[in-house]
CSV table of C-alpha atoms in Angstrom, one decimal:
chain,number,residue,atom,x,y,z
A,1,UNK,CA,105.2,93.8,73.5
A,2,UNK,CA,102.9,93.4,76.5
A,3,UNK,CA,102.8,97.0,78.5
A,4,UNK,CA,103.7,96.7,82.3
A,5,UNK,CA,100.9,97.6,84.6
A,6,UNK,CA,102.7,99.2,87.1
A,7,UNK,CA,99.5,99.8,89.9
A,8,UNK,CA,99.0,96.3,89.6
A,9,UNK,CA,103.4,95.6,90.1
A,10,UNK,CA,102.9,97.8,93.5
A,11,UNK,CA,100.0,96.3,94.8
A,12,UNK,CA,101.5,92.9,94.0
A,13,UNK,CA,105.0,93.9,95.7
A,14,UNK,CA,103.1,95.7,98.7
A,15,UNK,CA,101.6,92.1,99.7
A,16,UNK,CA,104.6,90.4,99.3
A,17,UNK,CA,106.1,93.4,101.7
A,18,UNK,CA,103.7,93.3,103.9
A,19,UNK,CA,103.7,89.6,104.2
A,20,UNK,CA,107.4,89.9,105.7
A,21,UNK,CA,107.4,92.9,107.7
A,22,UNK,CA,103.5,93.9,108.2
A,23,UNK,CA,101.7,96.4,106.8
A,24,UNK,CA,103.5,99.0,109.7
A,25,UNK,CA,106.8,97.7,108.6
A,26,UNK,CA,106.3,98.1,105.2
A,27,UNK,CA,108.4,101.0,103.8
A,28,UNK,CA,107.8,102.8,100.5
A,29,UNK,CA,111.4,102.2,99.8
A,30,UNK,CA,110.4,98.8,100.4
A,31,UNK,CA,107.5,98.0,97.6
A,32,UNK,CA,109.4,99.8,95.4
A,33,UNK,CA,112.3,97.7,95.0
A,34,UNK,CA,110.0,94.6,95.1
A,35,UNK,CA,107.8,96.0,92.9
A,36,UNK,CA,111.2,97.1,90.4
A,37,UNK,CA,110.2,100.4,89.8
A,38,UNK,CA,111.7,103.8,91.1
A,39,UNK,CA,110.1,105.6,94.1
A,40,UNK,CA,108.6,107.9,92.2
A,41,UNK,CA,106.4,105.8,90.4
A,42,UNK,CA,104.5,104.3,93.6
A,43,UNK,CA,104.1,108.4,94.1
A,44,UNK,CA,102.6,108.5,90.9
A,45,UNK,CA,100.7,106.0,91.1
A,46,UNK,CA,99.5,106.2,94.8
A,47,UNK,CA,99.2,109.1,96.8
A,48,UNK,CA,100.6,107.5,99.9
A,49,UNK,CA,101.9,103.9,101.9
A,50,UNK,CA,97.7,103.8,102.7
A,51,UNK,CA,96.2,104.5,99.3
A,52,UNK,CA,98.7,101.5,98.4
A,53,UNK,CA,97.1,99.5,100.8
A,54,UNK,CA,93.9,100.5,100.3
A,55,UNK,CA,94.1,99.6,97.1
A,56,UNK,CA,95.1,96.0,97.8
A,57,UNK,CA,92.5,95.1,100.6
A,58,UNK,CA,89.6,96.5,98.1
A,59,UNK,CA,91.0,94.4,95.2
A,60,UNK,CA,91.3,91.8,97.5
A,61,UNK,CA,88.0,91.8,97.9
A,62,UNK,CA,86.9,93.0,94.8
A,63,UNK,CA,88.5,89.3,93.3
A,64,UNK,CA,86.9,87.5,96.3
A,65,UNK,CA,83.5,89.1,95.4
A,66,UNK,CA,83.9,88.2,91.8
A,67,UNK,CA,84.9,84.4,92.7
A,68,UNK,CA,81.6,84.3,94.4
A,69,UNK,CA,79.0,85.7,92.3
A,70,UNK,CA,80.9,83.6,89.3
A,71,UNK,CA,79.9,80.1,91.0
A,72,UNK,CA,76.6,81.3,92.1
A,73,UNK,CA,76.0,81.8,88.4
A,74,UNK,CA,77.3,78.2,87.5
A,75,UNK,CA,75.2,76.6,90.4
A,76,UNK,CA,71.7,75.6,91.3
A,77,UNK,CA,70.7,77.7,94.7
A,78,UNK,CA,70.9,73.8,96.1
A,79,UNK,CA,74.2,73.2,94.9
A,80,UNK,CA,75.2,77.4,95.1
A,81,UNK,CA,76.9,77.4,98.8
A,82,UNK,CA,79.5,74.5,98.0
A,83,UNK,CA,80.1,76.2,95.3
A,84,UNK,CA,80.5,79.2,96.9
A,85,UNK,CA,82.8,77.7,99.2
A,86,UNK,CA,85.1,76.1,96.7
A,87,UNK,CA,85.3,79.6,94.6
A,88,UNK,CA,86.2,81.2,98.0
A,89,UNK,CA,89.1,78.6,99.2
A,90,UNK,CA,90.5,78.7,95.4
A,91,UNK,CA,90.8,82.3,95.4
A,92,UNK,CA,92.2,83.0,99.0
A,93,UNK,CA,94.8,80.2,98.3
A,94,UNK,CA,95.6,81.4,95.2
A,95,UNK,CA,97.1,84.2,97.0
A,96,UNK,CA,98.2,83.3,100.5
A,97,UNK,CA,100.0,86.6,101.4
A,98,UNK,CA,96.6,88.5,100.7
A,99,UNK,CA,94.9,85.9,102.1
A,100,UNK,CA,96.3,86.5,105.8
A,101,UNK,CA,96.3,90.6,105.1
A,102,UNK,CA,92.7,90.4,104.4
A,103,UNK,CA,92.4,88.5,107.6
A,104,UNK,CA,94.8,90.1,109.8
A,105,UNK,CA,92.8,93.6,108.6
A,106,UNK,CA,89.1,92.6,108.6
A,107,UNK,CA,88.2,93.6,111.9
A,108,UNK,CA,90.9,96.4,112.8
A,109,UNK,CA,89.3,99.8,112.7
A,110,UNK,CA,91.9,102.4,113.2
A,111,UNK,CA,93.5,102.3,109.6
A,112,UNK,CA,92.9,104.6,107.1
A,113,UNK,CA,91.1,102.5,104.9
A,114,UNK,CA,88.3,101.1,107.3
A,115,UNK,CA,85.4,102.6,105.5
A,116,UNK,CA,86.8,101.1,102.3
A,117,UNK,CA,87.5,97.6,104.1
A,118,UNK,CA,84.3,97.6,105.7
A,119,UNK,CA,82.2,98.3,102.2
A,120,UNK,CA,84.4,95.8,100.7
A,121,UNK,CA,83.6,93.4,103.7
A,122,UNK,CA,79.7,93.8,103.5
A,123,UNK,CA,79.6,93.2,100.1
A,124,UNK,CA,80.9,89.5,100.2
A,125,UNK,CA,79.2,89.4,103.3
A,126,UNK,CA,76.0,90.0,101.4
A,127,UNK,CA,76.8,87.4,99.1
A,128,UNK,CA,77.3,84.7,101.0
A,129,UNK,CA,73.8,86.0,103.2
A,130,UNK,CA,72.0,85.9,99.9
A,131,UNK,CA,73.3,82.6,98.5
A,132,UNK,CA,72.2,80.6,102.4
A,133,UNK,CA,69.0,82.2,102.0
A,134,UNK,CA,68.3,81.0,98.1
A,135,UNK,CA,69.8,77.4,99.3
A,136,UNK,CA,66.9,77.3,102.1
A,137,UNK,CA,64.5,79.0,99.9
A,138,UNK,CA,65.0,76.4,97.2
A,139,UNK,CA,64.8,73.7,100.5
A,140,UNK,CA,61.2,74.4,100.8
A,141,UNK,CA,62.3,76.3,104.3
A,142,UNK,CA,59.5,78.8,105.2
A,143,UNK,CA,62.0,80.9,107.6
A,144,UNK,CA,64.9,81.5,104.8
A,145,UNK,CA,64.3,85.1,104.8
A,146,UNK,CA,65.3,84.9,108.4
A,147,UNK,CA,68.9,84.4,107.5
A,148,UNK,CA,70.7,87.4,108.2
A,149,UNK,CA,73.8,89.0,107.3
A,150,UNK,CA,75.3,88.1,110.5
A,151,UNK,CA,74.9,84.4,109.2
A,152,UNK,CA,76.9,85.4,106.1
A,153,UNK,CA,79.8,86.5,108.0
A,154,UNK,CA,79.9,83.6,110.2
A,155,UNK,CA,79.8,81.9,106.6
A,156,UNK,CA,82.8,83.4,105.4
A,157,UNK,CA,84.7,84.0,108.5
A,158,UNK,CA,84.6,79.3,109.0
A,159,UNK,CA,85.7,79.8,105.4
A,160,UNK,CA,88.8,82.2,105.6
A,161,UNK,CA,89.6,80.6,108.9
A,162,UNK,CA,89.4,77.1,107.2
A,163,UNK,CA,91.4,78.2,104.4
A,164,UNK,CA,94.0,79.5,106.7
A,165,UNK,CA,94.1,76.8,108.8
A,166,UNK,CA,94.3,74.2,105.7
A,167,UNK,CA,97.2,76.4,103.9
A,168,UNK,CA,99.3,77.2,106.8
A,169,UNK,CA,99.2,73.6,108.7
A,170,UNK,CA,97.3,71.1,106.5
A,171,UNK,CA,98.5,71.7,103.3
A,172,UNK,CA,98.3,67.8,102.3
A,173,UNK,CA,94.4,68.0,103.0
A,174,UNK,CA,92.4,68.3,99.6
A,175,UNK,CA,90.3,71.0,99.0
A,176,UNK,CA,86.9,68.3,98.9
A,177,UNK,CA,88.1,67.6,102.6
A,178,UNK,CA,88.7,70.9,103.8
A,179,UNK,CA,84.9,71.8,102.4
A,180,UNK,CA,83.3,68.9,104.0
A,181,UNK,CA,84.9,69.8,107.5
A,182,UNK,CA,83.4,73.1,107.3
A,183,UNK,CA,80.4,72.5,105.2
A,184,UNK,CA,79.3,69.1,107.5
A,185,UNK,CA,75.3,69.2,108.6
A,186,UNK,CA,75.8,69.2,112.8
């Protein structure tokens, strides 16, 4: 018989909480019922409501980052920012409710877990800065290691919003589309 993983049944049931009510709204008495597991347990587990949470946005990221450097591998530098892209819009719609936490939490500063969102933030950051600047190194470009991590954000920021905007209001689009709207030569 398969063991339960009950971290993992908190995390999961804080998103889906915080999805409804917002990460403010989100009561302990809350997860744990989603979650199916007595109070104590998420005390067990977690120390508090923001260790829970904290928890989820470095996972979050933590899946996000592995997506990346995954299709980096499989790719040519050439072919490595599509592919990039793709990985990213899979994962983040894999999981719309942590999808829009990520989002709505990637720029506030005043939660408990900002130094941990921020680390987890300039490390896929620094991914997608390091696979533009291998694409336009392997394009012959002699100003490639110009690209800077402000051009990775701006990277996965049109991606994230993209993904938002396809999953909330374009959900008939398919993915292809979605990645030549944002990934189009202008």
């Amino acid at each position: 018989m398969a063991r339960v993983n009950t971290k993992q049944l908190i995390t999961d049931a804080a998103v889906q909480v915080a999805a409804r009510h917002g990460i403010s709204g989100a009561s302990m008495d809350q997860i744990a019922e989603t979650a199916g597991v007595a109070k104590g347990s998420l005390y067990y587990n977690f120390a508090s409501k923001d260790a829970i949470f904290e928890e989820v946005i470095r996972g979050g990221f933590e899946r996000l980052a592995t997506a990346i450097d995954g299709a980096r591998a499989a790719s040519t530098p050439e072919a490595a920012p599509r592919a990039v892209a793709l990985a990213t819009l899979e994962t983040l719609r894999s999981n719309l409710d942590l999808a829009k936490l990520m989002a709505s939490e990637v720029f506030r500063t005043d939660r408990p877990w900002a130094a941990t969102m921020e680390l987890a933030r300039s490390s896929v950051v620094v991914r997608f800065r390091d696979v533009l600047r291998e694409a336009r190194v392997a394009a012959g470009d002699p100003h490639a290691t110009e690209v800077t991590e402000t051009a990775g954000a701006a990277f996965f920021g049109a991606l994230a919003g993209a993904c938002l905007d396809w999953l909330l209001f374009r959900q008939d689009q398919p993915v292809e589309q979605v990645l030549d709207q944002v990934l189009r030569d202008r």
